[in-house]
């Protein structure tokens, strides 16, 4: 069976499964719509949390960025996994004990103010919408290649599918769909990695294969990769950092605390019966997440090696990388390159007219590399590979069977769609429950509230789809911006709400607004106002990365510091919270009990 038919069959079967589950588990009440009735088993919730948390950025984009950045790309691994541990151990049990559906509800009740809740809704909507743009970028990449449609059409198809099962199923449908999506995505990630690890190192475990020697050689895989990339003018794979050390540290912190402030993951801890189950499901989720995250560095390094080995035969066989006969002929390039060229995400330009492909870093400052390239008649790098295609193209590069390639397509789509659905849920509950019912129309009926939630989902998906057509960066880069927004606005308010009984509503609101404003200002200066191209204002802030060389993706940690600082200053200038609120905070800090989730204010 040819690749295209196999892909249609595998992807089609996975979609039919998701929609079938959504119909089977459709929500019948607001409790089921927002918190799956609070009756999900911890292991199932662990799988759903893992699928919810591992988005297109983790599945599609992360290994590609590590492949491009080398050691520096490890900040995504450290930031996202560290943030998850922070969330699971430090915040989830307390939030679950509080017994509310949503983060704005927690902030509204803890800071005894509907205004605080409304500010939290604004922060949540900003972070979640930015996050969905990243997911839509990933959906567009996956569909464009595997269904032979344009990236834009891929986004439209993805919008329709997510909307269908999120609206029909609510949190209950999303939970069980995410369990199925987790199984699909983890199989799709690990199976090709095992094949490729066996091919390159003879070790079936990719995690161990990464540190092993190459098959038929006593040279380690990473040592050979370092040799190849440095000879071609790239930074050393095992030591290159992402900008300055300060930027790498702040970037990691931003991802870490942003993870802990993300509303769609926090909501998952409200779907289990007891506080103990929240802890248990957090532990299970960590195990399920670790399966992918410990495999990603191996996928990245092996994909990088295989890509170079494909376009330059001297990489695998040895010899001079700059010898003319070792660069592959353009008309003999593999079919997978031609297929990705059609999507516009892989580009080849024959700059020196020799009919061969030269892939190297033409911007290198290494005089030895420059001299070799000039002597070989190379006129610049001729191959551009979008970081977002590395994982999806990986089994094709390694010439694996068609069913593995089709499985990876289904996995990539599962990762993007599961997180998009979780984010839509967070947006829907923030608008219908916290804004419409909590502020504007407290006497709204249950039916009316559900309708408001579904309409807000529809509006959110249209906006994110529109912005996804022109994303501000790679999927993982866009998602990093969303983490920065959550880090600077929601995370400090949640932390202070749990661990500082003296923090009052004025301090929390001022902190959230200050953190959000300063982060958005820095991000919009680089990426355009609301990510609309042509509206950047870098001149106003003195050029790119003016604050100690910190990139906009890393700025969330600075925004969080501003948030904490402003909150404590305003808190000292205003009166203390009421006595009953201080007692409530002390009570919440004892993470025991089985208080049922209640959505009422």
Coordinates of C-alpha atoms in Angstrom, one line a residue:
X1 CA 0.0 0.0 0.0
X2 CA 1.4 3.4 -0.9
X3 CA 2.3 6.0 1.7
X4 CA -0.5 8.4 1.0
X5 CA -3.2 5.7 1.3
X6 CA -1.7 4.4 4.5
X7 CA -1.6 7.9 5.9
X8 CA -5.3 8.5 5.1
X9 CA -6.2 5.3 6.7
X10 CA -4.3 5.7 9.9
X11 CA -5.1 9.4 10.4
X12 CA -8.8 8.8 9.5
X13 CA -9.1 5.9 11.9
X14 CA -7.6 8.0 14.7
X15 CA -10.0 10.9 14.0
X16 CA -13.0 8.5 13.9
X17 CA -11.9 7.1 17.3
X18 CA -11.7 10.6 18.9
X19 CA -15.0 11.7 17.6
X20 CA -16.6 8.4 18.6
X21 CA -15.3 8.8 22.2
X22 CA -16.5 12.4 22.3
X23 CA -20.0 11.3 21.3
X24 CA -20.0 8.4 23.8
X25 CA -18.7 10.6 26.7
X26 CA -20.7 13.7 25.9
X27 CA -21.4 16.1 28.8
X28 CA -24.9 16.2 30.2
X29 CA -24.5 18.9 32.9
X30 CA -22.2 21.9 33.7
X31 CA -20.3 19.7 36.2
X32 CA -19.5 17.2 33.4
X33 CA -18.8 19.9 30.9
X34 CA -16.3 21.8 33.1
X35 CA -14.8 19.0 35.4
X36 CA -16.0 15.7 33.9
X37 CA -18.2 15.2 36.9
X38 CA -15.1 15.0 39.1
X39 CA -15.0 11.2 38.7
X40 CA -12.0 10.5 36.4
X41 CA -9.6 7.7 37.6
X42 CA -6.2 9.1 38.5
X43 CA -4.3 6.9 35.9
X44 CA -6.7 8.0 33.2
X45 CA -6.4 11.6 34.4
X46 CA -2.6 11.2 34.3
X47 CA -2.7 10.1 30.6
X48 CA -5.2 13.0 29.8
X49 CA -2.9 15.5 31.6
X50 CA 0.1 14.2 29.7
X51 CA -1.7 14.6 26.4
X52 CA -3.1 18.0 27.4
X53 CA 0.4 19.2 28.5
X54 CA 2.4 17.7 25.6
X55 CA 1.3 19.8 22.8
X56 CA 2.4 20.2 19.2
X57 CA 5.3 22.2 20.7
X58 CA 6.5 19.1 22.6
X59 CA 5.8 16.5 19.9
X60 CA 6.5 18.3 16.6
X61 CA 8.7 21.3 17.4
X62 CA 10.8 20.6 20.5
X63 CA 13.1 17.9 19.1
X64 CA 13.5 20.0 16.0
X65 CA 14.6 23.0 18.0
X66 CA 17.0 20.8 20.0
X67 CA 18.4 19.5 16.7
X68 CA 18.9 23.0 15.5
X69 CA 20.2 24.5 18.8
X70 CA 22.0 21.5 20.2
X71 CA 22.7 21.6 23.9
X72 CA 21.0 25.0 24.2
X73 CA 17.7 23.4 23.1
X74 CA 17.8 21.4 26.4
X75 CA 16.2 24.5 28.1
X76 CA 12.9 23.4 26.7
X77 CA 13.3 20.0 28.5
X78 CA 14.4 21.6 31.7
X79 CA 11.9 24.4 31.7
X80 CA 8.8 22.4 30.8
X81 CA 9.5 19.3 33.0
X82 CA 10.7 21.4 35.9
X83 CA 7.5 23.5 35.6
X84 CA 5.4 20.4 35.7
X85 CA 7.0 19.2 38.9
X86 CA 6.5 22.6 40.4
X87 CA 2.9 22.5 39.4
X88 CA 2.2 19.0 40.5
X89 CA 4.0 19.2 43.9
X90 CA 3.6 22.8 44.9
X91 CA 0.3 24.0 43.5
X92 CA -2.1 21.3 42.3
X93 CA -3.1 19.8 45.6
X94 CA -3.9 23.2 47.1
X95 CA -5.9 24.3 44.1
X96 CA -7.8 21.0 44.2
X97 CA -8.5 21.5 47.9
X98 CA -9.9 24.9 47.1
X99 CA -12.6 23.1 45.1
X100 CA -13.3 25.4 42.2
X101 CA -13.5 24.8 38.4
X102 CA -11.1 27.4 37.2
X103 CA -8.1 29.6 38.0
X104 CA -10.1 32.9 37.8
X105 CA -12.6 31.4 40.3
X106 CA -9.7 30.6 42.7
X107 CA -8.3 34.1 42.3
X108 CA -11.7 35.8 42.6
X109 CA -12.5 33.9 45.8
X110 CA -9.1 34.1 47.4
X111 CA -8.8 37.8 46.7
X112 CA -12.5 38.3 47.6
X113 CA -13.0 40.4 44.4
X114 CA -14.9 40.0 41.2
X115 CA -12.5 42.6 39.7
X116 CA -9.5 40.3 40.5
X117 CA -11.4 37.4 38.8
X118 CA -12.0 39.5 35.7
X119 CA -8.3 40.5 35.6
X120 CA -7.4 36.8 35.8
X121 CA -9.8 36.1 32.9
X122 CA -8.0 38.7 30.8
X123 CA -4.6 37.1 31.6
X124 CA -5.9 33.6 31.0
X125 CA -7.4 34.5 27.6
X126 CA -4.2 36.2 26.5
X127 CA -2.0 33.2 27.4
X128 CA -4.4 30.6 26.1
X129 CA -5.0 32.3 22.8
X130 CA -1.3 32.7 22.2
X131 CA -0.9 29.0 23.1
X132 CA -3.5 27.9 20.6
X133 CA -1.8 29.9 17.8
X134 CA 1.2 27.6 18.4
X135 CA -1.0 24.5 18.2
X136 CA -2.6 25.7 15.0
X137 CA 0.8 26.3 13.5
X138 CA 1.6 22.6 14.3
X139 CA -1.7 21.4 12.9
X140 CA -1.0 23.3 9.7
X141 CA 2.5 21.7 9.4
X142 CA 1.2 18.2 10.0
X143 CA -1.8 18.4 7.7
X144 CA 0.1 20.2 4.9
X145 CA 2.5 17.3 4.6
X146 CA 0.4 14.3 5.3
X147 CA -2.9 15.2 3.6
X148 CA -1.2 17.0 0.7
X149 CA -3.0 20.2 1.4
X150 CA -1.6 23.7 2.0
X151 CA -0.7 24.8 5.5
X152 CA -3.6 27.2 5.6
X153 CA -6.1 24.4 4.6
X154 CA -4.6 22.2 7.3
X155 CA -5.4 24.9 9.9
X156 CA -9.0 25.1 8.7
X157 CA -9.4 21.3 8.9
X158 CA -7.9 21.3 12.4
X159 CA -10.2 24.1 13.6
X160 CA -13.3 22.1 12.5
X161 CA -12.2 18.8 14.2
X162 CA -11.2 20.4 17.5
X163 CA -14.4 22.4 17.6
X164 CA -16.5 19.3 17.0
X165 CA -15.3 17.2 19.8
X166 CA -14.6 20.0 22.3
X167 CA -18.1 21.4 21.9
X168 CA -19.9 18.1 22.0
X169 CA -18.0 16.4 24.8
X170 CA -16.9 19.3 27.1
X171 CA -14.3 18.3 29.7
X172 CA -15.7 14.7 30.0
X173 CA -15.4 14.1 26.3
X174 CA -12.0 15.9 26.1
X175 CA -10.7 13.8 29.0
X176 CA -11.4 10.4 27.4
X177 CA -10.4 11.6 23.9
X178 CA -7.1 12.8 25.4
X179 CA -6.5 9.3 26.9
X180 CA -6.7 7.9 23.4
X181 CA -4.6 10.7 22.0
X182 CA -1.9 10.0 24.5
X183 CA -1.7 6.4 23.5
X184 CA -1.5 7.4 19.8
X185 CA 1.1 10.1 20.3
X186 CA 3.5 8.2 22.6
X187 CA 3.5 5.2 20.3
X188 CA 4.1 7.5 17.3
X189 CA 7.1 9.1 19.1
X190 CA 8.8 6.1 20.5
X191 CA 8.4 3.4 17.8
X192 CA 10.3 5.4 15.1
X193 CA 12.9 6.4 17.8
X194 CA 13.5 2.7 18.6
X195 CA 13.9 1.8 14.8
X196 CA 16.4 4.7 14.3
X197 CA 18.4 4.0 17.4
X198 CA 18.8 0.4 16.3
X199 CA 19.9 1.5 12.8
X200 CA 22.5 4.0 14.1
X201 CA 23.8 2.4 17.3
X202 CA 22.4 -1.1 17.6
X203 CA 20.7 -0.2 20.9
X204 CA 16.9 -0.4 20.9
X205 CA 16.5 2.1 23.7
X206 CA 16.9 5.6 22.2
X207 CA 17.8 7.1 25.6
X208 CA 20.8 4.7 25.8
X209 CA 21.5 4.8 22.1
X210 CA 22.1 8.6 22.4
X211 CA 25.2 7.8 24.5
X212 CA 26.3 4.8 22.6
X213 CA 28.9 4.3 19.8
X214 CA 27.9 4.2 16.2
X215 CA 27.2 0.7 14.7
X216 CA 30.3 -0.8 13.3
X217 CA 32.5 1.9 14.9
X218 CA 34.1 2.8 18.2
X219 CA 33.2 6.4 17.8
X220 CA 30.3 7.8 19.9
X221 CA 27.2 9.1 18.1
X222 CA 27.5 12.5 19.8
X223 CA 31.2 12.7 19.1
X224 CA 30.7 12.1 15.4
X225 CA 27.8 14.6 15.3
X226 CA 30.1 17.2 16.9
X227 CA 32.8 16.5 14.3
X228 CA 30.3 16.8 11.4
X229 CA 28.6 20.0 12.5
X230 CA 31.7 21.9 13.5
X231 CA 33.4 21.0 10.2
X232 CA 30.4 22.4 8.4
X233 CA 30.6 25.7 10.4
X234 CA 27.8 25.1 12.9
X235 CA 28.3 25.4 16.7
X236 CA 29.4 22.3 18.6
X237 CA 26.2 20.3 19.2
X238 CA 27.0 19.3 22.8
X239 CA 28.0 22.7 24.1
X240 CA 26.2 25.5 22.2
X241 CA 23.9 27.6 24.4
X242 CA 20.8 29.6 23.5
X243 CA 22.3 33.2 23.5
X244 CA 24.0 34.3 26.7
X245 CA 24.0 32.2 29.9
X246 CA 21.7 34.8 31.5
X247 CA 19.2 34.4 28.7
X248 CA 19.3 30.6 28.9
X249 CA 18.7 30.8 32.7
X250 CA 15.8 33.3 32.3
X251 CA 14.3 31.4 29.4
X252 CA 14.3 28.2 31.5
X253 CA 12.7 30.0 34.4
X254 CA 10.1 31.5 32.2
X255 CA 9.0 28.1 30.8
X256 CA 9.1 26.6 34.3
X257 CA 6.9 29.1 36.1
X258 CA 4.8 29.5 33.0
X259 CA 4.0 25.8 33.0
X260 CA 2.9 26.1 36.6
X261 CA 0.6 29.0 35.8
X262 CA -1.1 27.4 32.7
X263 CA -4.8 27.2 33.3
X264 CA -5.7 24.3 31.1
X265 CA -3.3 22.0 33.0
X266 CA -4.4 23.2 36.4
X267 CA -8.1 22.5 35.4
X268 CA -7.3 18.8 35.0
X269 CA -6.8 18.4 38.8
X270 CA -10.4 19.3 39.3
X271 CA -11.6 16.2 37.4
X272 CA -10.6 13.6 40.1
X273 CA -12.7 12.7 43.1
X274 CA -10.2 13.5 46.0
X275 CA -7.2 15.6 46.8
X276 CA -5.1 12.4 47.1
X277 CA -6.2 11.5 43.6
X278 CA -4.9 14.9 42.4
X279 CA -1.5 14.0 43.8
X280 CA -1.6 10.5 42.4
X281 CA -2.7 11.6 38.9
X282 CA 0.1 14.3 38.9
X283 CA 2.6 11.4 39.6
X284 CA 1.2 9.3 36.8
X285 CA 1.2 12.2 34.4
X286 CA 4.9 12.8 35.2
X287 CA 5.7 9.2 34.3
X288 CA 3.8 9.4 31.0
X289 CA 5.4 12.7 30.1
X290 CA 8.9 11.4 30.9
X291 CA 8.5 8.7 28.3
X292 CA 8.5 11.4 25.6
X293 CA 10.8 13.9 27.2
X294 CA 13.6 11.4 27.8
X295 CA 13.3 10.3 24.2
X296 CA 13.3 13.7 22.6
X297 CA 17.1 14.4 22.9
X298 CA 17.8 11.1 21.2
X299 CA 15.3 11.9 18.4
X300 CA 16.9 15.3 17.9
X301 CA 20.5 14.2 17.7
X302 CA 19.7 11.2 15.5
X303 CA 17.5 13.3 13.1
X304 CA 20.3 15.9 12.9
X305 CA 22.9 13.2 12.1
X306 CA 20.6 11.5 9.5
X307 CA 19.8 14.8 7.8
X308 CA 23.5 15.6 7.3
X309 CA 24.2 12.0 6.3
X310 CA 21.4 12.2 3.6
X311 CA 22.8 15.3 1.9
X312 CA 26.5 14.5 2.4
X313 CA 27.6 10.9 1.9
X314 CA 30.9 11.5 3.7
X315 CA 29.1 11.9 7.0
X316 CA 28.3 8.1 7.2
X317 CA 31.1 6.8 5.0
X318 CA 33.9 9.1 6.1
X319 CA 36.1 11.3 3.9
X320 CA 36.2 14.9 2.9
X321 CA 32.8 16.7 3.6
X322 CA 33.8 19.4 1.0
X323 CA 34.6 16.9 -1.8
X324 CA 32.3 17.6 -4.7
X325 CA 31.3 13.9 -5.2
X326 CA 30.1 13.7 -1.5
X327 CA 27.3 16.3 -1.8
X328 CA 24.3 14.5 -3.2
X329 CA 23.0 15.4 -6.7
X330 CA 19.9 17.5 -6.5
X331 CA 18.0 15.4 -9.1
X332 CA 18.8 12.3 -7.0
X333 CA 17.6 13.7 -3.7
X334 CA 15.2 11.4 -1.8
X335 CA 11.4 11.6 -2.4
X336 CA 10.8 12.8 1.2
X337 CA 12.7 16.0 0.4
X338 CA 10.5 16.6 -2.7
X339 CA 7.3 16.0 -0.6
X340 CA 8.3 18.5 2.0
X341 CA 9.4 21.0 -0.6
X342 CA 5.8 21.2 -1.8
X343 CA 4.8 22.4 1.7
X344 CA 7.3 25.3 1.5
X345 CA 8.9 24.1 4.8
X346 CA 12.0 22.7 3.1
X347 CA 13.7 24.7 0.4
X348 CA 16.6 24.0 -1.9
X349 CA 18.3 26.6 -4.0
X350 CA 21.3 25.7 -6.3
X351 CA 23.4 28.8 -5.6
X352 CA 26.5 27.7 -7.4
X353 CA 24.8 25.9 -10.2
X354 CA 26.7 22.6 -9.7
X355 CA 23.5 20.5 -9.5
X356 CA 24.4 19.3 -6.0
X357 CA 23.1 20.2 -2.5
X358 CA 25.5 21.9 0.0
X359 CA 24.2 22.2 3.5
X360 CA 26.4 24.2 5.9
X361 CA 26.5 27.3 8.0
X362 CA 27.4 30.1 5.5
X363 CA 27.3 32.7 8.3
X364 CA 30.1 31.1 10.3
X365 CA 33.0 33.2 11.5
X366 CA 35.4 30.2 11.4
X367 CA 38.1 31.2 8.9
X368 CA 39.0 27.5 8.3
X369 CA 35.4 26.6 7.3
X370 CA 35.1 29.7 5.1
X371 CA 38.4 28.8 3.3
X372 CA 37.2 25.2 2.7
X373 CA 33.8 26.3 1.4
X374 CA 35.5 28.8 -1.0
X375 CA 38.0 26.3 -2.2
X376 CA 35.2 23.8 -2.9
X377 CA 33.3 26.5 -4.9
X378 CA 30.4 26.6 -2.5
X379 CA 28.4 29.9 -2.8
X380 CA 26.3 29.7 0.3
X381 CA 24.0 27.3 2.1
X382 CA 21.5 25.7 -0.3
X383 CA 19.2 23.8 2.0
X384 CA 16.7 25.4 4.5
X385 CA 14.9 23.0 6.8
X386 CA 12.1 24.4 9.1
X387 CA 12.7 23.1 12.6
X388 CA 9.0 22.1 12.9
X389 CA 9.4 19.3 10.3
X390 CA 12.3 17.4 11.9
X391 CA 10.2 15.0 14.0
X392 CA 7.5 14.5 11.3
X393 CA 10.2 13.9 8.6
X394 CA 12.4 11.8 10.9
X395 CA 11.0 8.4 9.9
X396 CA 11.1 9.4 6.2
X397 CA 14.7 10.5 6.5
X398 CA 15.6 7.2 8.1
X399 CA 13.6 5.3 5.3
X400 CA 11.3 3.6 7.8
X401 CA 8.2 1.6 6.7
X402 CA 5.1 3.6 5.5
X403 CA 3.0 2.5 8.5
X404 CA 5.5 4.2 10.9
X405 CA 5.4 7.4 8.9
X406 CA 1.6 7.4 8.9
X407 CA 1.6 6.7 12.7
X408 CA 3.9 9.7 13.3
X409 CA 1.4 11.9 11.3
X410 CA -1.5 10.7 13.5
X411 CA 0.7 11.3 16.6
X412 CA 1.6 14.8 15.6
X413 CA -2.1 15.7 15.0
X414 CA -3.1 14.0 18.3
X415 CA -0.6 16.2 20.2
X416 CA -1.8 19.4 18.6
X417 CA -5.5 18.7 18.8
X418 CA -5.5 17.4 22.4
X419 CA -3.8 20.6 23.8
X420 CA -6.0 22.8 21.6
X421 CA -9.1 21.2 23.0
X422 CA -7.8 21.6 26.6
X423 CA -7.1 25.3 25.9
X424 CA -10.5 25.8 24.4
X425 CA -12.0 24.3 27.5
X426 CA -10.1 26.8 29.7
X427 CA -11.2 29.7 27.5
X428 CA -14.8 28.5 27.5
X429 CA -15.0 28.2 31.2
X430 CA -13.3 31.5 31.8
X431 CA -15.8 33.4 29.6
X432 CA -19.0 31.6 30.4
X433 CA -18.4 30.7 34.1
X434 CA -16.2 33.4 35.4
X435 CA -17.2 36.4 33.2
X436 CA -20.8 35.8 32.1
X437 CA -22.1 34.0 35.2
X438 CA -19.7 35.4 37.7
X439 CA -19.8 39.1 36.7
X440 CA -22.4 40.0 34.2
X441 CA -25.4 37.6 34.6
X442 CA -25.3 35.6 37.9
X443 CA -28.8 34.3 37.4
X444 CA -28.1 32.7 34.0
X445 CA -29.5 29.2 33.6
X446 CA -27.3 26.1 33.3
X447 CA -28.4 25.8 29.6
X448 CA -27.6 29.4 28.9
X449 CA -24.2 29.0 30.6
X450 CA -23.3 26.0 28.5
X451 CA -24.4 27.9 25.3
X452 CA -22.2 30.8 26.3
X453 CA -19.3 28.4 26.8
X454 CA -19.7 26.8 23.4
X455 CA -20.0 30.2 21.6
X456 CA -16.8 31.4 23.3
X457 CA -15.1 28.3 22.1
X458 CA -16.2 29.0 18.5
X459 CA -15.0 32.6 18.7
X460 CA -11.6 31.5 20.3
X461 CA -11.0 29.0 17.6
X462 CA -11.7 31.4 14.8
X463 CA -9.4 34.0 16.2
X464 CA -6.6 31.5 16.9
X465 CA -7.0 30.0 13.5
X466 CA -6.7 33.5 11.9
X467 CA -3.5 34.3 13.9
X468 CA -2.2 30.8 13.2
X469 CA -2.1 31.6 9.5
X470 CA 0.7 34.1 10.3
X471 CA 2.3 32.8 13.5
X472 CA 5.0 34.8 15.3
X473 CA 7.5 32.0 15.2
X474 CA 8.0 28.2 15.2
X475 CA 5.3 26.2 17.1
X476 CA 7.6 25.9 20.2
X477 CA 8.7 29.5 20.0
X478 CA 5.0 30.7 19.9
X479 CA 4.2 28.4 22.8
X480 CA 7.1 29.8 24.8
X481 CA 5.6 33.3 24.4
X482 CA 2.3 31.9 25.9
X483 CA 4.3 30.4 28.8
X484 CA 5.9 33.8 29.4
X485 CA 2.5 35.5 29.5
X486 CA 1.2 32.9 32.0
X487 CA 4.5 33.2 34.0
X488 CA 4.2 37.0 34.3
X489 CA 0.5 37.2 35.1
X490 CA -1.1 34.2 36.7
X491 CA 1.7 32.3 38.4
X492 CA 2.7 35.0 40.9
X493 CA -1.0 35.5 41.8
X494 CA -1.6 31.8 42.4
X495 CA 1.6 31.5 44.4
X496 CA 0.8 34.5 46.6
X497 CA -2.8 33.4 46.9
X498 CA -1.7 30.1 48.4
X499 CA 1.4 31.0 50.4
X500 CA 0.8 34.6 51.5
X501 CA -2.3 35.0 53.7
X502 CA -1.5 38.7 54.0
X503 CA -1.6 39.4 50.2
X504 CA -4.7 41.5 49.5
X505 CA -6.8 42.0 46.4
X506 CA -5.2 45.4 45.5
X507 CA -1.7 44.0 45.5
X508 CA -2.7 40.9 43.4
X509 CA -4.6 42.9 40.8
X510 CA -1.8 45.5 40.4
X511 CA 0.8 42.7 40.2
X512 CA -1.1 40.8 37.5
X513 CA -1.7 43.9 35.4
X514 CA 1.9 45.1 35.7
X515 CA 3.4 41.7 34.9
X516 CA 1.1 41.2 31.9
X517 CA 1.6 44.8 30.6
X518 CA 5.4 44.8 30.8
X519 CA 5.7 41.3 29.2
X520 CA 3.3 42.1 26.4
X521 CA 5.0 45.4 25.7
X522 CA 8.4 43.7 25.3
X523 CA 6.9 40.8 23.2
X524 CA 4.8 43.0 21.0
X525 CA 7.8 45.3 20.3
X526 CA 9.5 42.3 18.8
X527 CA 6.6 40.3 17.3
X528 CA 4.0 43.0 16.4
X529 CA 0.9 44.1 18.3
X530 CA -1.2 40.9 18.8
X531 CA 1.4 39.2 16.6
X532 CA 0.2 41.1 13.5
X533 CA 3.2 41.5 11.1
X534 CA 4.3 45.0 10.4
X535 CA 3.3 46.5 13.7
X536 CA 6.6 45.8 15.6
X537 CA 8.1 48.8 17.4
X538 CA 11.6 47.8 18.1
X539 CA 12.9 51.3 17.5
X540 CA 11.0 52.5 20.6
X541 CA 12.9 50.1 22.9
X542 CA 16.3 50.5 21.3
X543 CA 16.5 47.4 19.0
X544 CA 16.2 43.6 19.5
X545 CA 16.7 42.2 23.0
X546 CA 17.6 45.5 24.6
X547 CA 17.1 44.2 28.2
X548 CA 20.5 42.5 29.0
X549 CA 20.2 40.5 25.7
X550 CA 17.0 38.7 26.9
X551 CA 14.8 37.4 24.1
X552 CA 11.0 38.0 24.1
X553 CA 10.4 34.2 24.6
X554 CA 12.5 34.4 27.8
X555 CA 11.0 37.7 29.2
X556 CA 8.1 36.0 31.2
X557 CA 10.4 35.5 34.2
X558 CA 11.2 39.2 34.2
X559 CA 7.5 40.0 34.0
X560 CA 6.9 37.7 37.0
X561 CA 9.5 39.6 39.0
X562 CA 7.7 42.8 38.2
X563 CA 4.4 41.2 39.2
X564 CA 5.8 40.1 42.6
X565 CA 7.5 43.5 43.2
X566 CA 4.4 45.6 42.3
X567 CA 2.1 43.3 44.3
X568 CA 4.1 43.6 47.5
X569 CA 4.5 47.3 47.2
X570 CA 0.8 47.9 46.7
X571 CA 0.0 45.4 49.4
X572 CA 2.0 47.4 51.9
X573 CA 0.2 50.6 51.0
X574 CA -3.3 49.1 51.4
X575 CA -5.2 47.3 54.1
X576 CA -4.9 43.6 55.0
X577 CA -7.3 41.0 53.8
X578 CA -10.3 40.2 56.0
X579 CA -9.8 37.7 58.9
X580 CA -11.9 35.0 57.3
X581 CA -9.8 35.1 54.1
X582 CA -6.6 34.7 56.1
X583 CA -8.1 31.7 57.9
X584 CA -9.2 30.2 54.6
X585 CA -5.7 30.5 53.2
X586 CA -4.3 28.7 56.3
X587 CA -6.9 26.0 55.8
X588 CA -6.2 25.5 52.1
X589 CA -2.5 24.9 52.8
X590 CA -3.4 21.6 54.5
X591 CA -3.7 19.5 51.3
X592 CA -6.1 16.8 52.6
X593 CA -9.8 16.1 52.2
X594 CA -12.2 15.3 49.4
X595 CA -14.1 18.4 49.0
X596 CA -16.3 18.1 45.9
X597 CA -15.6 20.6 43.1
X598 CA -18.3 23.2 43.2
X599 CA -18.7 25.9 40.7
X600 CA -20.9 28.2 42.6
X601 CA -19.6 31.6 43.9

